[in-house]
Coordinates of C-alpha atoms in Angstrom, one line a residue:
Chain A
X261 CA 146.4 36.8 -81.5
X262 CA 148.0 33.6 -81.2
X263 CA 151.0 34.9 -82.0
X264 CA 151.3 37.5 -79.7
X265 CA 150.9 35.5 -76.5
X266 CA 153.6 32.7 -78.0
X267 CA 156.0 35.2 -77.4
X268 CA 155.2 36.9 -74.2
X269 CA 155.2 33.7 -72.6
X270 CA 158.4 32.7 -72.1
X271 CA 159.6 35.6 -70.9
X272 CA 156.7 35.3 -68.3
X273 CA 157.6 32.3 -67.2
X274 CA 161.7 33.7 -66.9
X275 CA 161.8 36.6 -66.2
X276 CA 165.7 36.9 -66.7
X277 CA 165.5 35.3 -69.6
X278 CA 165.3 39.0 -72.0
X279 CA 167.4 38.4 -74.7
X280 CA 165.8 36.6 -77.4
X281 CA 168.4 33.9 -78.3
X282 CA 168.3 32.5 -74.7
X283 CA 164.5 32.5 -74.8
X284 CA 164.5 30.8 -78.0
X285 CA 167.0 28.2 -76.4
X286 CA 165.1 27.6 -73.3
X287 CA 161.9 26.9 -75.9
X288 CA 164.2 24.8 -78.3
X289 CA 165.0 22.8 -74.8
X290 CA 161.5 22.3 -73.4
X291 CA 160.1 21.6 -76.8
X292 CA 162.5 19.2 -77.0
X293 CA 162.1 17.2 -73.7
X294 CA 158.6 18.0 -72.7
X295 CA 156.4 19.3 -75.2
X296 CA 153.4 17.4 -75.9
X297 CA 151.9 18.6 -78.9
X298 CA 155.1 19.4 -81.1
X299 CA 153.4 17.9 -83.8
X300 CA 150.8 20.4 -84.8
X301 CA 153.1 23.4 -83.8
X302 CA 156.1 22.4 -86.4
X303 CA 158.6 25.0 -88.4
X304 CA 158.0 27.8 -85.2
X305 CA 159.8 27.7 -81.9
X306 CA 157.2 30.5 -80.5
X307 CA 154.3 28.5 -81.1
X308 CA 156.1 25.7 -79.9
X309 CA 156.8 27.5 -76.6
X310 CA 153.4 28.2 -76.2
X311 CA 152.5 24.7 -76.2
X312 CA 154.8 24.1 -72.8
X313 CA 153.3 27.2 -71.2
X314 CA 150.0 25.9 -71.3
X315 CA 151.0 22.7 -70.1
X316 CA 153.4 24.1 -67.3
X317 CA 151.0 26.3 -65.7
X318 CA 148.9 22.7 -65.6
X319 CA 145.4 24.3 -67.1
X320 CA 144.5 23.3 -70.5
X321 CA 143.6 26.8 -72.0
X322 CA 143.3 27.4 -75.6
X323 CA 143.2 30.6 -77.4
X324 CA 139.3 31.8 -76.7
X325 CA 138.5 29.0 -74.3
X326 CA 136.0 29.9 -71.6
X327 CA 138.5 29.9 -68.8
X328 CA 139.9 32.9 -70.1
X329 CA 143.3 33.5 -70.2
X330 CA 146.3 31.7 -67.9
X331 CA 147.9 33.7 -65.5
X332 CA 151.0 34.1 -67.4
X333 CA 149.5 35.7 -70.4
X334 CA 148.0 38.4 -68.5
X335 CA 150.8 39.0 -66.5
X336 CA 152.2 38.9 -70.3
X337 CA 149.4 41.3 -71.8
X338 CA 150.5 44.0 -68.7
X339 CA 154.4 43.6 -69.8
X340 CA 155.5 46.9 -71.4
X341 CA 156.2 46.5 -74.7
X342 CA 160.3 46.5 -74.9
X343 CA 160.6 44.5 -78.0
X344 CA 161.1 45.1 -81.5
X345 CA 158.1 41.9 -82.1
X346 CA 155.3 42.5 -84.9
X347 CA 153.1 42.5 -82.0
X348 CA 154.7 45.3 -80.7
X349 CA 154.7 47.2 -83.5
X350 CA 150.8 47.1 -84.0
X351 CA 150.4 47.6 -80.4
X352 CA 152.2 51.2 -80.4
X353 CA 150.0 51.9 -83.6
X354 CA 147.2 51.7 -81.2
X355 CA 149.1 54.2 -78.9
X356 CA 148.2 58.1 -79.3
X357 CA 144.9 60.1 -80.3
X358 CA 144.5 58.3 -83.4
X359 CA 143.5 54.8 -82.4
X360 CA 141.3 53.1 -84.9
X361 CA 138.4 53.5 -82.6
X362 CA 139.1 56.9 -82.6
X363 CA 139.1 56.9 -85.9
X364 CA 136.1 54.6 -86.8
X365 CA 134.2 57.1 -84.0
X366 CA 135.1 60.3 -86.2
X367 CA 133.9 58.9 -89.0
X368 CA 131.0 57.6 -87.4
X369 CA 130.4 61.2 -85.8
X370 CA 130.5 62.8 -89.3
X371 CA 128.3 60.3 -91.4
X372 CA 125.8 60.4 -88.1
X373 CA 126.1 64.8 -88.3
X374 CA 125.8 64.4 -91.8
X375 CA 122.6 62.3 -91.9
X376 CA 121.4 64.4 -89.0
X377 CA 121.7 68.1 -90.5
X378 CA 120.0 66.5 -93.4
X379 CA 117.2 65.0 -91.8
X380 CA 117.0 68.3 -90.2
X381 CA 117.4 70.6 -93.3
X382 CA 114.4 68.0 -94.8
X383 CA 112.3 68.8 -92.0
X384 CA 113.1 72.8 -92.4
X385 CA 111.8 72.9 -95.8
X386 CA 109.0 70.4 -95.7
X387 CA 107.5 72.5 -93.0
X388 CA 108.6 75.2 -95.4
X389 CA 106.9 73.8 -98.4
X390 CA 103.8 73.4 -96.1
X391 CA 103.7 77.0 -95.1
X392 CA 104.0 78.0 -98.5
X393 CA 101.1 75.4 -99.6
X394 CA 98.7 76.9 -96.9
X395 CA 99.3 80.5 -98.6
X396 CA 98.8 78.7 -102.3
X397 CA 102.1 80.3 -103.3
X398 CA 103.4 76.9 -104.5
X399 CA 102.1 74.2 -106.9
X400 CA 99.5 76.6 -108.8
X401 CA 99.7 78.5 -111.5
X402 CA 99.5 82.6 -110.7
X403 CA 96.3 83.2 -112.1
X404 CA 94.0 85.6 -110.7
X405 CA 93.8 88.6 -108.9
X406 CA 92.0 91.6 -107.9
X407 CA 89.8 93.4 -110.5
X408 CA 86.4 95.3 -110.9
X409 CA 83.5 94.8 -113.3
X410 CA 79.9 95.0 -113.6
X411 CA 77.5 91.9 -113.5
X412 CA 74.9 91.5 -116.4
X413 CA 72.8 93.0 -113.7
X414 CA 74.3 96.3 -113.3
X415 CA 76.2 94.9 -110.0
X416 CA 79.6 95.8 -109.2
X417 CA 81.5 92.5 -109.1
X418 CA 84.9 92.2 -107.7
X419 CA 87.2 89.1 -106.7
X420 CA 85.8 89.2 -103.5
X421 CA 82.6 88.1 -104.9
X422 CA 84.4 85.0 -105.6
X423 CA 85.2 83.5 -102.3
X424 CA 83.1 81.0 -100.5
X425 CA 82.5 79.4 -103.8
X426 CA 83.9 77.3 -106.5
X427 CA 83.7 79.5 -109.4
X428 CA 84.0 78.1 -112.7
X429 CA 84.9 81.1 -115.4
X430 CA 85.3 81.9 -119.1
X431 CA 86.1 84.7 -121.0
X432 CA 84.1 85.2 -124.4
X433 CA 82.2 87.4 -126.4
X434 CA 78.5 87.5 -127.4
X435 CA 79.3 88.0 -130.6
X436 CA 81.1 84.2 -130.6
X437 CA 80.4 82.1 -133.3
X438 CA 80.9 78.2 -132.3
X439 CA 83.6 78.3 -129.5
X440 CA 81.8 80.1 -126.6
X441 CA 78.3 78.6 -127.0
X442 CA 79.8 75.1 -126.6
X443 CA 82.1 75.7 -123.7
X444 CA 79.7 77.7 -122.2
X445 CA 76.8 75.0 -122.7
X446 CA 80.0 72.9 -120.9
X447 CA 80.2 75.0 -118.0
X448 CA 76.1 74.7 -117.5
X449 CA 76.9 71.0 -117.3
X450 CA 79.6 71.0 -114.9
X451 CA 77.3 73.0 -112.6
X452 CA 74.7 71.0 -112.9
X453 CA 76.9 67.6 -112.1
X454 CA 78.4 69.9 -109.0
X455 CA 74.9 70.4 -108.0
X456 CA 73.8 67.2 -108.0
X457 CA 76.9 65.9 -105.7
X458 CA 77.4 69.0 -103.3
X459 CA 74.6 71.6 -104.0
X460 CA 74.5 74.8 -105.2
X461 CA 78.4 75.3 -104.3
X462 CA 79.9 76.4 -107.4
X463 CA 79.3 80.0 -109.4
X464 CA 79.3 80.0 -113.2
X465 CA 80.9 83.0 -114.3
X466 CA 81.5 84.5 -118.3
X467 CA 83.6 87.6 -118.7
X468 CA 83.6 89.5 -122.0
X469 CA 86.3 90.3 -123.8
X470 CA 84.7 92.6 -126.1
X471 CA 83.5 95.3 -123.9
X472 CA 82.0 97.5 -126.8
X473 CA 80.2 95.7 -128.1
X474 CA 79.0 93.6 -124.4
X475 CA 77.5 96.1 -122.1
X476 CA 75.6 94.0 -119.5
X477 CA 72.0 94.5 -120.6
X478 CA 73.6 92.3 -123.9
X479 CA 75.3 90.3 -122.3
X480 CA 72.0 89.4 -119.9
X481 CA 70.0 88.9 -123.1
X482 CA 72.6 86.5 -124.5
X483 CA 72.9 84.2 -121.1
X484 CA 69.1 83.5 -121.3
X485 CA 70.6 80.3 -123.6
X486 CA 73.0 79.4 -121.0
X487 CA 72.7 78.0 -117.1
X488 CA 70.4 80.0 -114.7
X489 CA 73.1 80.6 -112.6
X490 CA 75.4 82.4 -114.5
X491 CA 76.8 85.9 -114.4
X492 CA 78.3 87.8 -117.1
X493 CA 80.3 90.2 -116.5
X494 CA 82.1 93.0 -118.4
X495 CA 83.8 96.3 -118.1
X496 CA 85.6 99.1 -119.4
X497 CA 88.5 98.3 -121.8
X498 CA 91.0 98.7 -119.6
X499 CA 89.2 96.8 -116.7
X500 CA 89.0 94.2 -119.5
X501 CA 92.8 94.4 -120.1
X502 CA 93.2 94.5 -116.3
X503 CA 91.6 91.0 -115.8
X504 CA 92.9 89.5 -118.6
X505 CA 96.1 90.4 -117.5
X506 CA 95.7 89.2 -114.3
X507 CA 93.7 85.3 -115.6
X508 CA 96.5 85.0 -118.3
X509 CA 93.6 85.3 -120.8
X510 CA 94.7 86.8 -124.3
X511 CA 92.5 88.6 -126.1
X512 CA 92.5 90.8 -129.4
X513 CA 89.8 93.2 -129.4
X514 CA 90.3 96.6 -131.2
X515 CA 90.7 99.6 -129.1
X516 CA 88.5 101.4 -131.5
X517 CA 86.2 98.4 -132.4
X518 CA 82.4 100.2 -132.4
X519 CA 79.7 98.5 -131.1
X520 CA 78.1 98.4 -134.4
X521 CA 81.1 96.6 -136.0
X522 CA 81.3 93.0 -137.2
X523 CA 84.1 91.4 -136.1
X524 CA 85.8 88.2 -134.2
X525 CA 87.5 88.9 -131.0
X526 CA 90.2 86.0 -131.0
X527 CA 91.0 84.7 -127.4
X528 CA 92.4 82.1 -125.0
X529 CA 89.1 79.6 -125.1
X530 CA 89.7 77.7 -121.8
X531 CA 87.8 78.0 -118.4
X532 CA 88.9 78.1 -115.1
X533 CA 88.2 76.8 -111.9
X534 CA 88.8 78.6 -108.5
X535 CA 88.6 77.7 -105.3
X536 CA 86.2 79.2 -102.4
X537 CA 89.9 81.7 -101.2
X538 CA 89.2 82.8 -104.9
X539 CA 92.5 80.9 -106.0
X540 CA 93.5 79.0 -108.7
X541 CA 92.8 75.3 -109.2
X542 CA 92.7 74.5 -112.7
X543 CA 92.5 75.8 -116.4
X544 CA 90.5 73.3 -119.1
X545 CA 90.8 73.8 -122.4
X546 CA 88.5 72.6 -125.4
X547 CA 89.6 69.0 -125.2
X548 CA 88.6 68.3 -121.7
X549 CA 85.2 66.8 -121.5
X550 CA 82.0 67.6 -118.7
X551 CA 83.4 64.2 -117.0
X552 CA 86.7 65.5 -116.9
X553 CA 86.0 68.7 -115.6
X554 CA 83.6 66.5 -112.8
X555 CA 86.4 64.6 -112.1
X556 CA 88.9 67.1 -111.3
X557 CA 86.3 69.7 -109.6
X558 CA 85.2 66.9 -107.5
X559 CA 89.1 66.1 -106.0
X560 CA 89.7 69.3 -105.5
X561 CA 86.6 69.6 -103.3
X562 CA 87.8 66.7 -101.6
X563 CA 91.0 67.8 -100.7
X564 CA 89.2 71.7 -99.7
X565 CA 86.7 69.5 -97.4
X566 CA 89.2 67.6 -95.8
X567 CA 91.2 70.5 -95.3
X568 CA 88.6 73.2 -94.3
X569 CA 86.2 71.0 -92.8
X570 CA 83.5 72.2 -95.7
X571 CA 83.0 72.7 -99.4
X572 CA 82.5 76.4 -99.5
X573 CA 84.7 77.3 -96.3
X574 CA 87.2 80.2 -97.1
X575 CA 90.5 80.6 -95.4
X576 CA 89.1 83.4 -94.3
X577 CA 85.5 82.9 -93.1
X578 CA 84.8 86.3 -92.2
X579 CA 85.5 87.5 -96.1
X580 CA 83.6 85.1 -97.1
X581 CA 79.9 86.0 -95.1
X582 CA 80.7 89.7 -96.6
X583 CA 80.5 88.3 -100.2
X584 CA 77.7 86.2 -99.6
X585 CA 75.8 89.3 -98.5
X586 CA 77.0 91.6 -101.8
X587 CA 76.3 88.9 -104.2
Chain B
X41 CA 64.1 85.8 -140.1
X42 CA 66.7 87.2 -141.1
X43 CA 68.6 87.0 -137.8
X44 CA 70.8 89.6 -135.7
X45 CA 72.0 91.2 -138.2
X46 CA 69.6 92.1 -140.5
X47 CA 68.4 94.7 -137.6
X48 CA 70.0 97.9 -138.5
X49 CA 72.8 99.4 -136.3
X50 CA 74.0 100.8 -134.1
X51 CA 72.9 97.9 -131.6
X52 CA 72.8 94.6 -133.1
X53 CA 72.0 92.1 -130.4
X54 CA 74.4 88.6 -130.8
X55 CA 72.5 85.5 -132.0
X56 CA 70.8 83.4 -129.8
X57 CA 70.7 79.6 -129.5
X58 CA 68.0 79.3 -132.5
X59 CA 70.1 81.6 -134.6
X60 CA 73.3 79.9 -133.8
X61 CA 71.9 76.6 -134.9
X62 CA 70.3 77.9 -138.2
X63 CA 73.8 79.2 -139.5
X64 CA 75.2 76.2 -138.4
X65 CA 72.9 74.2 -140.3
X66 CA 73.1 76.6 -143.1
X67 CA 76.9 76.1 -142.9
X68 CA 77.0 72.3 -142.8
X69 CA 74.5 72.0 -145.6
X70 CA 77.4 74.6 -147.6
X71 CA 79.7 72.9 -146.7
X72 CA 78.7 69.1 -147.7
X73 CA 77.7 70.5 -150.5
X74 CA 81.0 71.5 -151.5
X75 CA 82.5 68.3 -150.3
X76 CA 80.6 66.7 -152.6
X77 CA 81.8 69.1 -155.2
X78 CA 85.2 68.3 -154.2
X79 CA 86.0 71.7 -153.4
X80 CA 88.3 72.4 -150.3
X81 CA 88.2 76.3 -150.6
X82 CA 84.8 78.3 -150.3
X83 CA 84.2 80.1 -153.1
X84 CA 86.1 78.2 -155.5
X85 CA 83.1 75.7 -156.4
X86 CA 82.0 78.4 -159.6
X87 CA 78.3 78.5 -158.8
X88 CA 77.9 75.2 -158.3
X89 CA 76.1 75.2 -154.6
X90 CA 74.5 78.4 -154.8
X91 CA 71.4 77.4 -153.1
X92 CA 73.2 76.6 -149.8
X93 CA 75.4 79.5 -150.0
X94 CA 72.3 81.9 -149.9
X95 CA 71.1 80.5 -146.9
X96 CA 74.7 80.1 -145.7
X97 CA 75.3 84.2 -146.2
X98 CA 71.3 84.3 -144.5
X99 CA 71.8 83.0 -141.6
X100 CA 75.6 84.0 -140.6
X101 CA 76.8 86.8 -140.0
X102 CA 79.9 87.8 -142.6
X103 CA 82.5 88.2 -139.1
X104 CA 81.1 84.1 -138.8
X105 CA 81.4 83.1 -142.6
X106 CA 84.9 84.5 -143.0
X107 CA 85.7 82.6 -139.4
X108 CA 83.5 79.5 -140.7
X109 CA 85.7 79.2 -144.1
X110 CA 88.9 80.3 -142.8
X111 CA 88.2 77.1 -140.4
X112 CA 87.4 74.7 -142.8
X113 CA 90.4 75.2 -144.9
X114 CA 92.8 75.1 -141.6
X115 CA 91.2 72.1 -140.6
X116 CA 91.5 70.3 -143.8
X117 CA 95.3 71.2 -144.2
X118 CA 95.9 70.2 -139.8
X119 CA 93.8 67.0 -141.5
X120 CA 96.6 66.5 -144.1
X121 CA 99.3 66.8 -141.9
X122 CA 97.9 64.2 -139.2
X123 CA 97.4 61.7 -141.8
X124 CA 100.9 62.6 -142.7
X125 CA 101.9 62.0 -138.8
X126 CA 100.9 58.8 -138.8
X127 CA 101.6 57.1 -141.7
X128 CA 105.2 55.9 -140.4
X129 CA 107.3 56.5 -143.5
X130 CA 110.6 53.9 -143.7
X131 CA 114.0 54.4 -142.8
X132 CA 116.8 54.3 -145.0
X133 CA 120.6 53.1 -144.4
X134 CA 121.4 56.7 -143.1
X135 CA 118.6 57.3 -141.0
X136 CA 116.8 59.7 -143.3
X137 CA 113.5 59.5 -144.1
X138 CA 112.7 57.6 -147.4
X139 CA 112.2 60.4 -150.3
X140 CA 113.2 63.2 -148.4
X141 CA 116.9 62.6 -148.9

């Protein structure tokens, strides 16, 4: 900055005075005779000139000075640019489309479109991701499904039967020697514990595997051990193989096992827990404990009451009074 | 009693809880017994606690015994191997596992 205005003002102040070796004359001249503050300006005649500008035109600016700038170097500043000065040179690099503003604005633009189409693209798929949660297509496991079987009863019992209430469900056998009594005697607990924090909300549910040898008067006589609230169901062998299929249950009954027959049926030995929509919520195996089970039941509940305004409230509240009247 | 499965087919019912308990006792008793014996592998302990196996075969269902036995000896060997888990073993200079080099 100071540079620039040493040199325009000379030629400001003489306006015939263009070539640069008279200018640089005149300012050797004045510098000589009447410059007052030679001393700090040394080795440059420019800056020595600017010294007798400012004290010609009888105001004491300095560079950035309140006053603002003398009338010479504006008159300076409006000059056009005719000579081959540094200053110049900078200046015409400022001429044209691509001024640094222009440039710093671009850029600007870009980062700012950038940010912005990703702030947007977030909010697309987080209201995406929130559809999708609402449907329970995300975040859970896709276990479950439609299927038909026969309660302990004699009652059909399908997955509608399932909604408007938290159903906690394992597939066994009666014919189980250690593994199903104990998870089962489990399940009792958890009901109870549910009962004793929300009411009768959740439905206890054992589904056999082994469906020679588990018609439902057998499988009524063997959930006299087990919590009053439970229902057993079974089914043909492929309606067995249909609702494993769809719980992600394994199990290894033979097709021509008689009823008579003494034998194991090895399966998948954990439980599930559905919501009131009938849908997934968690799978426990052997290792998780009554408290556990509590403990993750009792979230889940919290999150549905939060969310539906009610423990046993099904997406779809209509569904939900129909099973209510067929169970 | 003799349980579920004394009751001829074609309909045996399943044990209930009383049942359940008995073999399991039954088993237990068998089984201590054949600790004490030092004897991993039913069957192998040559007579020694036949009293508890009678009961043992009384009160369980063969489709339980096999399952019972076939558990025992699993869960000694998954035993083993824990103990081996967790006894940190010593590296040596290349990295290796002392005394498997």
């Amino acid at each position: 900055m100071n540079i620039i205005r040493l040199h325009r003002a000379p030629h400001s102040l003489r306006p015939h005075a263009f070539t640069p070796s008279r200018s640089l004359l005149f300012s050797r001249q004045i510098s000589a005779t009447r410059c007052t503050r030679v001393g700090r300006n040394t080795g440059k005649d420019a800056s020595q000139s600017s010294n007798v500008v400012k004290s010609e035109d009888g105001q004491e600016v300095v560079e950035g000075s309140p006053n603002g700038p003398s009338k010479s170097t504006v008159e300076a500043k409006r000059r056009p640019l005719t000579q081959q000065t540094a200053s110049g040179q900078r200046d015409r690099s400022a001429v044209g489309v691509f001024t640094p503003t222009a440039a710093l604005l671009f850029i600007a633009t870009g980062v700012g479109l950038y940010f912005y189409f990703q702030h947007e693209k977030a909010k697309i798929l987080e209201a995406k991701r929130k559809e999708m949660l609402a449907n329970k297509k995300i975040g859970r496991a896709n276990v479950g499904g439609p299927f038909e079987l026969t309660t302990h009863t004699g009652q059909p019992f399908t997955e509608k039967n399932l909604l408007g209430r938290w159903s906690l469900i394992y597939f066994g056998f009666t014919n189980c020697p250690d593994i199903c009594p104990d998870e089962l005697d489990k399940m009792g607990k958890v009901v109870d514990e549910l009962d004793k924090l929300y009411g009768p909300i959740s439905q206890p549910i054992f589904i056999s595997v082994d469906p020679s040898r588990d018609p439902p008067p057998k499988i009524a006589h063997y959930l006299r051990d087990f919590h009053p609230r439970l229902v057993g169901l079974s089914g043909t062998y492929p309606q067995t193989q249909a609702i494993c299929k769809a719980y992600r249950v394994y199990f290894s009954t033979p097709k021509d096992a008689v009823p008579e027959g003494d034998y194991l049926v090895d399966h998948s030995i954990y439980f599930y827990l559905m919501d009131p929509d009938g849908r997934f919520v968690e799978a426990f195996g052997k290792s998780s404990g009554v408290g556990d089970v509590v403990e993750k039941a009792v979230e889940e509940i919290g999150r549905w009451v939060e969310e539906k305004g009610g423990a046993t409230k099904t997406s779809v509240g209509q569904v939900a009074v129909e099973a209510e009247k067929t169970t | 009693m003799f349980g579920f499965f004394s009751k001829p087919p074609p309909e045996p019912t399943p044990p209930d809880r009383n049942e359940r308990a008995k073999c399991w006792e039954s088993r237990d008793a068998y089984f201590s017994c054949l600790d004490a014996a030092g004897v991993l592998v039913p069957g192998q302990e040559d007579g020694r606690c036949s009293a508890q196996r009678k009961s043992y075969d009384l009160n369980c269902a063969k489709s339980w015994i096999a399952h019972f036995n076939k558990g025992r000896v699993f869960a000694e060997r998954q035993k083993q191997m824990q103990a081996q888990l967790n006894t940190p073993q010593p590296f040596n200079s290349q990295g290796k596992r002392a005394g498997k080099s």
